mmCIF file of C-alpha atoms in Angstrom:
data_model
loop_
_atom_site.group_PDB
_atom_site.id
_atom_site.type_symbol
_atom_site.label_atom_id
_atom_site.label_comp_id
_atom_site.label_asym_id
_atom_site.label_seq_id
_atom_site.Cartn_x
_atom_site.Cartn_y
_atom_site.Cartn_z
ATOM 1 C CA UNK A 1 127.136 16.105 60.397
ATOM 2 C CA UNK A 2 124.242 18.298 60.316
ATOM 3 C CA UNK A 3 123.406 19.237 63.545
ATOM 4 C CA UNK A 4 123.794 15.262 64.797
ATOM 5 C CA UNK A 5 126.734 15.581 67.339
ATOM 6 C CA UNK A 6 128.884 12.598 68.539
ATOM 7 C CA UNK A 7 132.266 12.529 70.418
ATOM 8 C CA UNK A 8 135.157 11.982 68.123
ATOM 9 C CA UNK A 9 136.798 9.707 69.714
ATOM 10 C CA UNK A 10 136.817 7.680 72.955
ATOM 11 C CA UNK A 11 139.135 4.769 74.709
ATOM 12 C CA UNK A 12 138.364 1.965 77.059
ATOM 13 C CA UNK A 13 139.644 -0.896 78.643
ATOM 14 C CA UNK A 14 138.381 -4.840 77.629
ATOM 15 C CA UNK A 15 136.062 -5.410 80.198
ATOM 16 C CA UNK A 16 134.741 -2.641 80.810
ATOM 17 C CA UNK A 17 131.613 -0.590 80.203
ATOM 18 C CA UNK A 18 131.533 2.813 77.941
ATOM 19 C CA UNK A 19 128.403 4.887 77.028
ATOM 20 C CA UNK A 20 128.750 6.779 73.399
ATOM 21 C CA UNK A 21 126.397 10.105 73.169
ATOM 22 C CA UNK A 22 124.617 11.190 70.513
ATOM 23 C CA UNK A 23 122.432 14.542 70.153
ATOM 24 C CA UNK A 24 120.623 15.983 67.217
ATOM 25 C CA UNK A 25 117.856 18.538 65.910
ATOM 26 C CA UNK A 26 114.489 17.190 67.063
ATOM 27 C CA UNK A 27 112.970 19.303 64.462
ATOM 28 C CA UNK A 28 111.635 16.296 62.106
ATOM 29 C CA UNK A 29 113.108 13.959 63.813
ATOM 30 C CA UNK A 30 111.654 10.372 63.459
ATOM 31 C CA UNK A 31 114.033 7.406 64.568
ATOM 32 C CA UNK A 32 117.458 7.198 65.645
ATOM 33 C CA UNK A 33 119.566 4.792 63.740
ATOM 34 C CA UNK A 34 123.295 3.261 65.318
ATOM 35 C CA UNK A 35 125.584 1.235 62.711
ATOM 36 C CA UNK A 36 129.062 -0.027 63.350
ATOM 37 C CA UNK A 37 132.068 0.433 61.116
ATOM 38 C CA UNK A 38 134.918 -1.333 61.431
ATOM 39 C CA UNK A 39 137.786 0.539 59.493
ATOM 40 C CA UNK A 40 137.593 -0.250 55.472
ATOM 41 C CA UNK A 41 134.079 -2.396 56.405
ATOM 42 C CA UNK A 42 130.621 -0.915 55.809
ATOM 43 C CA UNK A 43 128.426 0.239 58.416
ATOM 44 C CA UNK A 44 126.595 -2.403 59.932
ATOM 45 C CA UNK A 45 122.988 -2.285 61.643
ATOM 46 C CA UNK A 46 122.919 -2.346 65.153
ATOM 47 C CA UNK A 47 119.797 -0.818 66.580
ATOM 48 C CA UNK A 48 117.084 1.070 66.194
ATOM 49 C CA UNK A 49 115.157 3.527 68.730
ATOM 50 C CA UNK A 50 111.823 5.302 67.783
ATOM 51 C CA UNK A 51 109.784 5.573 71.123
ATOM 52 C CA UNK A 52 111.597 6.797 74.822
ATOM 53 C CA UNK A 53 113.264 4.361 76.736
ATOM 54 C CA UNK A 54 116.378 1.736 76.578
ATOM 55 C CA UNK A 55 116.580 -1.274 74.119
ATOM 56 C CA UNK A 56 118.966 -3.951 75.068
ATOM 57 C CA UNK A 57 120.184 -6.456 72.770
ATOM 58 C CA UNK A 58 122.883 -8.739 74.236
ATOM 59 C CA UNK A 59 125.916 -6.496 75.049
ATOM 60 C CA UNK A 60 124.891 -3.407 73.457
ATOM 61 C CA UNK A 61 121.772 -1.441 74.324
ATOM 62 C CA UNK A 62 120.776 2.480 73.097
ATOM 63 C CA UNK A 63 118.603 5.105 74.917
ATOM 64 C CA UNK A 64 116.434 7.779 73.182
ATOM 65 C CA UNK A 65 114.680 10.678 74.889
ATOM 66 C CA UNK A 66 112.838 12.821 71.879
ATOM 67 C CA UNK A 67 112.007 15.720 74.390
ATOM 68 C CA UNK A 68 115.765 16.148 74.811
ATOM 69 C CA UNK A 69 116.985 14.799 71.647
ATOM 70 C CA UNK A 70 119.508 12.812 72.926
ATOM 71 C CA UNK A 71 120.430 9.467 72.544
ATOM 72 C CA UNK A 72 123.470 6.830 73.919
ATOM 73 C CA UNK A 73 124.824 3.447 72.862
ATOM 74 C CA UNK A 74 126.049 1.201 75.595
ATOM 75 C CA UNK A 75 128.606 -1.435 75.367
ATOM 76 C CA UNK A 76 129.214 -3.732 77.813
ATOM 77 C CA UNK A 77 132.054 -6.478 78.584
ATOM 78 C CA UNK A 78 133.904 -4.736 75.847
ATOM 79 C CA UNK A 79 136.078 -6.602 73.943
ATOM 80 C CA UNK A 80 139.001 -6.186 71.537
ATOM 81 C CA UNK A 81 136.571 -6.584 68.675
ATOM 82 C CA UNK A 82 134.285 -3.919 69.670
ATOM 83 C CA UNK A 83 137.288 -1.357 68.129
ATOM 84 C CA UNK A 84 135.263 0.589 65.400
ATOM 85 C CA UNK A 85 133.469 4.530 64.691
ATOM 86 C CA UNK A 86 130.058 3.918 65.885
ATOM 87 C CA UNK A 87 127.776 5.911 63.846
ATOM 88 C CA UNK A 88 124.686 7.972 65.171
ATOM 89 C CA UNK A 89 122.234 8.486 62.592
ATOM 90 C CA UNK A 90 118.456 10.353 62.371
ATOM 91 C CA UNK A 91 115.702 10.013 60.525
ATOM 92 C CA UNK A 92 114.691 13.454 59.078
ATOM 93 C CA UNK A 93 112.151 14.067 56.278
ATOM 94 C CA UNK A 94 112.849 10.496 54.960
ATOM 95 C CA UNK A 95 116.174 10.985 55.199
ATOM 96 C CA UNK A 96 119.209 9.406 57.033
ATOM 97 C CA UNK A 97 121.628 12.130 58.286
ATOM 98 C CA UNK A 98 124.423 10.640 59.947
ATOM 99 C CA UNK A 99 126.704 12.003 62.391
ATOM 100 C CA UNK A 100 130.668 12.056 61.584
ATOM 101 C CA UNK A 101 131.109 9.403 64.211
ATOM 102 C CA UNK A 102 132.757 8.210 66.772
ATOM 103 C CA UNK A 103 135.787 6.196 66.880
ATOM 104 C CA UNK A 104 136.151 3.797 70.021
ATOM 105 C CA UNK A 105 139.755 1.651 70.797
ATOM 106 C CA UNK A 106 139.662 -0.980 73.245
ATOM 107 C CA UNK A 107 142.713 -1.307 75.040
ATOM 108 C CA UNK A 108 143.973 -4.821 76.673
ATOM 109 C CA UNK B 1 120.820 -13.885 50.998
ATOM 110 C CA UNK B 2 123.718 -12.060 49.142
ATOM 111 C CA UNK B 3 124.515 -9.133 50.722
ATOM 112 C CA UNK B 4 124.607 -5.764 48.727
ATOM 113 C CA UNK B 5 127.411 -5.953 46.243
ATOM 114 C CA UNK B 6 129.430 -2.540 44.674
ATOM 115 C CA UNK B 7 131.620 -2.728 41.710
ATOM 116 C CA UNK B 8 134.229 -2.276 41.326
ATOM 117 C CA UNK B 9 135.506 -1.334 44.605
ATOM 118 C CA UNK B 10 138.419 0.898 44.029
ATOM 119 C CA UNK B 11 138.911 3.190 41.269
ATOM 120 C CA UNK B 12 141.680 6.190 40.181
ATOM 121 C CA UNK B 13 140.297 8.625 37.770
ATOM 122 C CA UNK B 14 142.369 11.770 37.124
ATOM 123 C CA UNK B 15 140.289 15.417 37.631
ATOM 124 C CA UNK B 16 137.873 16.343 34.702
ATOM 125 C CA UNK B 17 136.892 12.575 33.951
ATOM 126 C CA UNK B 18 133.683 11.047 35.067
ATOM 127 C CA UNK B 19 133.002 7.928 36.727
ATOM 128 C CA UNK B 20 130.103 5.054 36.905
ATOM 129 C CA UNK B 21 129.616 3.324 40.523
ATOM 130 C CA UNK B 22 127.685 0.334 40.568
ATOM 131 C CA UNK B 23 125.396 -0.988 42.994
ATOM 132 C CA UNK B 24 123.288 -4.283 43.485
ATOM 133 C CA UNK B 25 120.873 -3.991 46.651
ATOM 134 C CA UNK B 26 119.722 -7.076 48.315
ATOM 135 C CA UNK B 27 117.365 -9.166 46.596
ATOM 136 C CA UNK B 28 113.633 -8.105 46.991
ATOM 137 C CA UNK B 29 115.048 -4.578 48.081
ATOM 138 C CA UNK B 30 113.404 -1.716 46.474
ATOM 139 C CA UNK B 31 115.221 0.992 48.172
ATOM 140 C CA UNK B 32 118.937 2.209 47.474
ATOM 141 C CA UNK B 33 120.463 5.108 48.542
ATOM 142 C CA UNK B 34 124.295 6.722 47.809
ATOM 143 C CA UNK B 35 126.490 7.988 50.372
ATOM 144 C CA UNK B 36 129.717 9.689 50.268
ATOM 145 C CA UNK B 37 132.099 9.009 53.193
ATOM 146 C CA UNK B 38 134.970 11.113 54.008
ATOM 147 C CA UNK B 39 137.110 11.335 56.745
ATOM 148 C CA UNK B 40 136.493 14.863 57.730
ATOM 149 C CA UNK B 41 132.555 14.956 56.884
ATOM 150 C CA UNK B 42 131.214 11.588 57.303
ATOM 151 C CA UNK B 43 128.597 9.882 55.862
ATOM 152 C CA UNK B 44 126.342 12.464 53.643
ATOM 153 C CA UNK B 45 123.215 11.493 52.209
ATOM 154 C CA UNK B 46 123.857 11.893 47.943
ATOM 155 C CA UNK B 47 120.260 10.213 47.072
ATOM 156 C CA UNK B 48 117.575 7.619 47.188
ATOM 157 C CA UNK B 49 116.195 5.467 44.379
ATOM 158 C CA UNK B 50 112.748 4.095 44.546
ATOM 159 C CA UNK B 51 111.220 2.107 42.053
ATOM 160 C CA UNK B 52 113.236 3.560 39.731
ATOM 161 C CA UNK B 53 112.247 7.608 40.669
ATOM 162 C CA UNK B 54 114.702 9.831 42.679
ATOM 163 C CA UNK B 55 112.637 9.788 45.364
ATOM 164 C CA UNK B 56 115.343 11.891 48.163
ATOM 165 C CA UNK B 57 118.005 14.024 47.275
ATOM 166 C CA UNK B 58 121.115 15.467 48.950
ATOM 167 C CA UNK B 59 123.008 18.999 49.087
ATOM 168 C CA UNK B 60 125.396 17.750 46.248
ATOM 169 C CA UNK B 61 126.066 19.841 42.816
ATOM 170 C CA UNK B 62 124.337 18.322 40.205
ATOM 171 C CA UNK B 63 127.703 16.654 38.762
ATOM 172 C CA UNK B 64 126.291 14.058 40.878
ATOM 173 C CA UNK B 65 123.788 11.641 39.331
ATOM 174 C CA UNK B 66 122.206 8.589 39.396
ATOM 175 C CA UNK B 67 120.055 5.937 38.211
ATOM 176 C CA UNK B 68 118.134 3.011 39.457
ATOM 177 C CA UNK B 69 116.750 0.199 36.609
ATOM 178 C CA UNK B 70 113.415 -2.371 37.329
ATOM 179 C CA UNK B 71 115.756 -4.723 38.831
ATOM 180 C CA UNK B 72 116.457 -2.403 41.661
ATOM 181 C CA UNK B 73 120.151 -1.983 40.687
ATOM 182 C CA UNK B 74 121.535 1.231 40.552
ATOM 183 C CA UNK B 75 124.446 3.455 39.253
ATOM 184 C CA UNK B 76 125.827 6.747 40.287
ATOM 185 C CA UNK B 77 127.709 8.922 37.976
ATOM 186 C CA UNK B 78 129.963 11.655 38.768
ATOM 187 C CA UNK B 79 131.171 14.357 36.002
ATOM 188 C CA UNK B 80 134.268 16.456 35.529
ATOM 189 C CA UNK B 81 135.536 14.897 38.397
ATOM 190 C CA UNK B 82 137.513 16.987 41.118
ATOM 191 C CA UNK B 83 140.306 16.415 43.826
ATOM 192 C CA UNK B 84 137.509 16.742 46.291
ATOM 193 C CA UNK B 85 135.778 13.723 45.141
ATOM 194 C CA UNK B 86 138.191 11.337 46.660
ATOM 195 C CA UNK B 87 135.785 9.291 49.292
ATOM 196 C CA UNK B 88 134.107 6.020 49.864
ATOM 197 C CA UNK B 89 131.017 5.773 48.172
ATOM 198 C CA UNK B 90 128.382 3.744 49.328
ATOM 199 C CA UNK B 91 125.302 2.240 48.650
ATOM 200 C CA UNK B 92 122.935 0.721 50.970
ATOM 201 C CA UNK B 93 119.372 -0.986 50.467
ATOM 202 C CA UNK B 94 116.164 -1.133 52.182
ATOM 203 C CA UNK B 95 113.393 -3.139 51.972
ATOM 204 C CA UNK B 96 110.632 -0.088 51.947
ATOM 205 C CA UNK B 97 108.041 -1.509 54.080
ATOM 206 C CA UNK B 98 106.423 1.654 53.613
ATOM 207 C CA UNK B 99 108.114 3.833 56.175
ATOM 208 C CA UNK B 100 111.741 5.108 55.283
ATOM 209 C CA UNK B 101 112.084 6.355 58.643
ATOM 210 C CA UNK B 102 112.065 2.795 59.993
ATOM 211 C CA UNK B 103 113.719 0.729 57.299
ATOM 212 C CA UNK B 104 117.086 -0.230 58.478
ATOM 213 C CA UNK B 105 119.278 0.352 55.346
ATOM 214 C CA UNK B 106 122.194 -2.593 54.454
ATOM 215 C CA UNK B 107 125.446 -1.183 53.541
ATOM 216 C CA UNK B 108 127.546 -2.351 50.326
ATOM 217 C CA UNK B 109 131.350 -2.835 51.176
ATOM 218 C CA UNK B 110 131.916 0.561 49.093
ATOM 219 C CA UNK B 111 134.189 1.613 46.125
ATOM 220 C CA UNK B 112 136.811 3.475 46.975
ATOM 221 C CA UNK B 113 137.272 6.264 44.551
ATOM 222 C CA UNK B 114 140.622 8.412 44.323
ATOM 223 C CA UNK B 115 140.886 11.483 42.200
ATOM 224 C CA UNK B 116 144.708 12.585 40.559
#
């Protein structure tokens, strides 16, 4: 995914909490994008980081540090429906390169 | 507001025939890019359409192609097609408030093209 690296895949129990990494190139970097797929859906929008520091919306939140050019999204109080690839995605020279993803099953 | 809308959304083509995707961005979206998503490599970036220019462009041979008209809608063609070409193809719109690097883009549903 051109240089934007994500685990493949990952498991957790309902309930719980699970953090989903994301680095990339920090050459050109701009914002970092994270979308939601659940499988034969489109991505969907789920947050956006441009500046350092942790954005929380509800149950989900993401972290970006430029410097290190890393990023997470954080699910909490997962549930059954949170099963999808959760897509990492930068913003590079006007463009949005997206990592290959990373699929997540939640587990009863 | 209607969501972005692809047609059609599955297609079989046999290899050396071309194709026409179709794509309908939000209304009062000016932006639409193409995406090609494959199991193995992802999303990848084909292009963006601007008021009608090419205005971003992918590493993709130039078999790929597309269009956008003053309504905003757009169409991708792809020539003398090729086994490879089997993916999800999809389109997404932004508003363009003058930054791409913050304008979340809205993803079609996708056609799902399958090369014999």
């Amino acid at each position: 995914g051109q240089n934007i690296d994500q685990p493949t895949e990952m498991t957790a129990t309902e309930g719980a909490i699970v953090q989903i990494n994301c680095t990339y190139q920090t050459s050109g970097f701009n914002g970092l994008f994270w979308y939601q797929q659940h499988a034969g859906e489109a991505p969907t929008f789920l947050s956006y980081n441009v500046l350092d520091g942790l954005e929380e919306k509800g149950r989900f939140s993401s972290f970006l540090s430029r410097s290190k050019g890393y990023s997470y999204l954080l699910l909490k109080e997962l549930q059954m429906k949170d099963s999808a690839s959760y897509l990492c995605a930068a913003t590079r020279s006007d463009k949005l390169i997206f990592g290959t993803g990373t699929r997540l099953q939640v587990f009863p | 507001k209607a969501g972005v809308t692809q047609t059609p959304r599955y297609l079989i083509k046999t290899r050396g025939q071309q194709v026409t995707l179709s794509c309908s961005p939000i209304s009062g979206h000016r932006s639409v890019s193409w995406y090609q998503q494959t199991p193995g490599q992802g999303l990848q970036f084909l292009f963006e359409y601007f008021s009608e220019t090419q205005r971003n462009k992918g590493n993709f041979p130039g078999r790929f192609s597309g269009r956008q008209f003053s309504n905003s809608r757009s169409e991708m063609n792809v020539s003398t097609l090729e086994l490879g070409d089997s993916a999800l193809y999809l389109c997404a719109s932004s508003p363009n408030r003058g930054d791409p690097s913050t304008d979340t883009q809205y993803f079609g549903p996708g056609t799902r093209l399958t090369v014999l």
